[in-house]
PDB file of C-alpha atoms in Angstrom:
ATOM      1  CA  UNK U 629      87.695  79.780 183.509  1.00 84.00           C
ATOM      2  CA  UNK U 630      89.172  75.956 183.821  1.00 95.00           C
ATOM      3  CA  UNK U 631      91.767  74.919 181.400  1.00 94.00           C
ATOM      4  CA  UNK U 632      89.851  72.680 179.585  1.00 95.00           C
ATOM      5  CA  UNK U 633      87.586  75.651 178.576  1.00 96.00           C
ATOM      6  CA  UNK U 634      90.537  77.980 177.610  1.00 96.00           C
ATOM      7  CA  UNK U 635      91.878  74.897 175.396  1.00 97.00           C
ATOM      8  CA  UNK U 636      87.954  74.793 173.999  1.00 97.00           C
ATOM      9  CA  UNK U 637      88.167  78.493 173.328  1.00 97.00           C
ATOM     10  CA  UNK U 638      91.388  78.466 171.913  1.00 97.00           C
ATOM     11  CA  UNK U 639      90.467  75.349 169.399  1.00 98.00           C
ATOM     12  CA  UNK U 640      87.240  77.419 168.434  1.00 98.00           C
ATOM     13  CA  UNK U 641      89.165  80.459 167.638  1.00 98.00           C
ATOM     14  CA  UNK U 642      91.554  78.543 165.516  1.00 98.00           C
ATOM     15  CA  UNK U 643      88.761  76.786 163.821  1.00 98.00           C
ATOM     16  CA  UNK U 644      87.044  80.164 162.860  1.00 98.00           C
ATOM     17  CA  UNK U 645      90.594  81.618 162.204  1.00 98.00           C
ATOM     18  CA  UNK U 646      90.668  78.699 159.259  1.00 98.00           C
ATOM     19  CA  UNK U 647      87.178  79.523 158.389  1.00 98.00           C
ATOM     20  CA  UNK U 648      87.504  83.018 157.613  1.00 98.00           C
ATOM     21  CA  UNK U 649      90.879  82.056 155.325  1.00 98.00           C
ATOM     22  CA  UNK U 650      88.717  79.594 153.640  1.00 98.00           C
ATOM     23  CA  UNK U 651      85.740  82.160 152.950  1.00 98.00           C
ATOM     24  CA  UNK U 652      88.206  84.685 151.602  1.00 98.00           C
ATOM     25  CA  UNK U 653      89.975  82.347 149.514  1.00 98.00           C
ATOM     26  CA  UNK U 654      86.756  81.172 148.097  1.00 98.00           C
ATOM     27  CA  UNK U 655      85.500  85.069 147.664  1.00 98.00           C
ATOM     28  CA  UNK U 656      88.987  85.419 145.400  1.00 98.00           C
ATOM     29  CA  UNK U 657      88.172  82.354 143.533  1.00 98.00           C
ATOM     30  CA  UNK U 658      84.466  83.740 142.606  1.00 98.00           C
ATOM     31  CA  UNK U 659      85.884  87.007 141.610  1.00 98.00           C
ATOM     32  CA  UNK U 660      87.993  85.703 139.645  1.00 98.00           C
ATOM     33  CA  UNK U 661      85.653  83.189 137.809  1.00 98.00           C
ATOM     34  CA  UNK U 662      83.285  86.103 137.628  1.00 98.00           C
ATOM     35  CA  UNK U 663      85.649  88.251 135.554  1.00 98.00           C
ATOM     36  CA  UNK U 664      86.533  85.097 133.703  1.00 98.00           C
ATOM     37  CA  UNK U 665      82.911  84.510 132.457  1.00 98.00           C
ATOM     38  CA  UNK U 666      82.464  88.061 131.565  1.00 98.00           C
ATOM     39  CA  UNK U 667      85.385  87.695 129.368  1.00 98.00           C
ATOM     40  CA  UNK U 668      84.152  84.467 127.523  1.00 98.00           C
ATOM     41  CA  UNK U 669      80.725  85.918 127.439  1.00 98.00           C
ATOM     42  CA  UNK U 670      82.304  88.639 125.667  1.00 98.00           C
ATOM     43  CA  UNK U 671      84.519  86.545 123.429  1.00 98.00           C
ATOM     44  CA  UNK U 672      81.238  84.565 122.405  1.00 98.00           C
ATOM     45  CA  UNK U 673      79.433  87.543 121.530  1.00 97.00           C
ATOM     46  CA  UNK U 674      82.421  88.721 119.396  1.00 97.00           C
ATOM     47  CA  UNK U 675      82.743  85.130 117.654  1.00 96.00           C
ATOM     48  CA  UNK U 676      79.064  84.826 117.265  1.00 95.00           C
ATOM     49  CA  UNK U 677      78.938  88.131 115.174  1.00 93.00           C
ATOM     50  CA  UNK U 678      81.865  87.321 113.245  1.00 92.00           C
ATOM     51  CA  UNK U 679      80.423  83.838 112.570  1.00 90.00           C
ATOM     52  CA  UNK U 680      77.227  85.791 111.607  1.00 88.00           C
ATOM     53  CA  UNK U 681      78.906  88.012 109.027  1.00 87.00           C
ATOM     54  CA  UNK U 682      81.010  85.378 107.637  1.00 83.00           C
ATOM     55  CA  UNK U 683      77.590  83.327 106.645  1.00 74.00           C
ATOM     56  CA  UNK U 684      76.499  86.384 104.941  1.00 74.00           C
ATOM     57  CA  UNK U 685      79.373  86.634 102.654  1.00 73.00           C
ATOM     58  CA  UNK U 686      79.639  83.031 101.994  1.00 70.00           C
ATOM     59  CA  UNK U 687      77.683  82.050  98.864  1.00 68.00           C
ATOM     60  CA  UNK U 688      75.501  79.157  98.790  1.00 73.00           C
ATOM     61  CA  UNK U 689      76.919  76.473  96.196  1.00 71.00           C
ATOM     62  CA  UNK U 690      74.407  76.987  93.868  1.00 72.00           C
ATOM     63  CA  UNK U 691      75.353  81.027  93.982  1.00 72.00           C
ATOM     64  CA  UNK U 692      79.086  80.107  93.385  1.00 74.00           C
ATOM     65  CA  UNK U 693      80.795  79.859  90.205  1.00 77.00           C
ATOM     66  CA  UNK U 694      83.247  77.420  89.270  1.00 76.00           C
ATOM     67  CA  UNK U 695      86.832  77.962  89.309  1.00 76.00           C
ATOM     68  CA  UNK U 696      88.303  78.566  86.003  1.00 81.00           C
ATOM     69  CA  UNK U 697      89.874  74.815  85.439  1.00 77.00           C
ATOM     70  CA  UNK U 698      86.733  73.520  85.260  1.00 59.00           C
TER      71      UNK U 698
END
């Protein structure tokens, strides 16, 4: 094996090592984003239900009785 071929192998191994690190970093980001999305979906569901419940409690303007000072 020539010195040039050995250097090419070293360069390829370094590039592969960097790519593996990048893939691992991106995988961690994807996992974290998946957890964030799941949390936001639960929060959205909770807020949607809370809004539906609040709308069922709030009366329309026609049904509201005026305050005593009117």
